[in-house]
Short mmCIF file of C-alpha atoms in Angstrom, two decimals:
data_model
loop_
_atom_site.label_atom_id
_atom_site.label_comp_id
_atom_site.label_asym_id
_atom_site.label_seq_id
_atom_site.Cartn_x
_atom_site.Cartn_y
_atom_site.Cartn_z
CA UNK A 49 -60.19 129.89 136.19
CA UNK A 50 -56.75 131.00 134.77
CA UNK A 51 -56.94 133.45 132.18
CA UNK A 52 -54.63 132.77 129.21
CA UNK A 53 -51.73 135.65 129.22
CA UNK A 54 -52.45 138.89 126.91
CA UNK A 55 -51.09 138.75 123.58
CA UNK A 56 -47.60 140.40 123.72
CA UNK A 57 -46.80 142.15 120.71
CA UNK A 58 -43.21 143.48 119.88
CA UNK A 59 -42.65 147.12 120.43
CA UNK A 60 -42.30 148.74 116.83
CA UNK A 61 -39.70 151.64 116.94
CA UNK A 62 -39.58 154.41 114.78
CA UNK A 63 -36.06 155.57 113.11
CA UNK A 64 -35.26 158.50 110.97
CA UNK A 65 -33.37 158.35 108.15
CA UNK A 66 -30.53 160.23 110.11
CA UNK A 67 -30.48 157.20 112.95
CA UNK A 68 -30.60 154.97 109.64
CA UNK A 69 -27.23 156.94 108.19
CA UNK A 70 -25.50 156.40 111.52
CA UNK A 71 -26.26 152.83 111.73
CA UNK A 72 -24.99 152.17 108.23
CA UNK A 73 -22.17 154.18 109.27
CA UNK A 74 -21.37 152.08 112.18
CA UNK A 75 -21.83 148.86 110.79
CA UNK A 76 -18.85 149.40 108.53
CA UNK A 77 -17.19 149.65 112.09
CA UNK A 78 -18.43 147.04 114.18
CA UNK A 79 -20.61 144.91 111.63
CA UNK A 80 -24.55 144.55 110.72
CA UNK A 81 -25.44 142.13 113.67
CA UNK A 82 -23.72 143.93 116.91
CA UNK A 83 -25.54 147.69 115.48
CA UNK A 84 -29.19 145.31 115.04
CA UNK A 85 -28.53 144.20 119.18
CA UNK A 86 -27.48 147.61 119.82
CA UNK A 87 -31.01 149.14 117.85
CA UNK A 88 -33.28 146.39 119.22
CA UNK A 89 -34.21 145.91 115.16
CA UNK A 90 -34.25 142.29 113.49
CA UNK A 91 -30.70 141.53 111.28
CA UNK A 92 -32.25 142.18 108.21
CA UNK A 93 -34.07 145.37 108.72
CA UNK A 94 -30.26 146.20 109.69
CA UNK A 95 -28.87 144.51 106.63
CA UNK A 96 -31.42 146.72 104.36
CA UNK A 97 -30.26 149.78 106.14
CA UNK A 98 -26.60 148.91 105.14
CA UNK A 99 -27.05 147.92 101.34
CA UNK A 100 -29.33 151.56 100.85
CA UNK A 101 -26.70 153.76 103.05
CA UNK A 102 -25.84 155.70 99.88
CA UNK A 103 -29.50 156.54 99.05
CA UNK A 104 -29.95 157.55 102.59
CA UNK A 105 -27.06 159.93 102.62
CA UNK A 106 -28.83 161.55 99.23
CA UNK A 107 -32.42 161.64 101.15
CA UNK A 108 -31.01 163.40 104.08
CA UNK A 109 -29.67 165.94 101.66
CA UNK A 110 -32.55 166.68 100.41
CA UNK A 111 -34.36 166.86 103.42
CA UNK A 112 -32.32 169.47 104.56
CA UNK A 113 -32.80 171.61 101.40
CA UNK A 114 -34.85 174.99 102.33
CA UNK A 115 -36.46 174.73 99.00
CA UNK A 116 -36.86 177.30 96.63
CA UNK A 117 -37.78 181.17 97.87
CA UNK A 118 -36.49 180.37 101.25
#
């Protein structure tokens, strides 16, 4: 008997917000679709990346704060 093929499930990657900030970046260059190919990510993950760029530029910051006492 054939056995029907496993179930294939996309591969979920994992970006920071830094790779997120350089995407957003580089779409101004090149444009949203070409940086989604480039990632392997769907258009509109890409797309939401683009429109929060400037709230992604203020997270970073704050991740890089040593806090207070440090």
């Amino acid at each position: 008997m054939d056995d029907p093929p496993p179930n294939k499930k996309k591969q979920r990657w994992s970006y920071t917000i830094r790779d997120k900030r350089v995407a957003a970046r580089r779409m101004k260059e090149i444009g949203v679709e070409e940086v989604a190919r480039e990632l392997l990510c769907a258009r509109g993950t890409a797309h939401v990346w683009y429109q929060q760029a400037d709230k992604l530029v203020s997270l970073s910051s704050h991740a890089t704060d040593e806090g207070p006492g440090m």
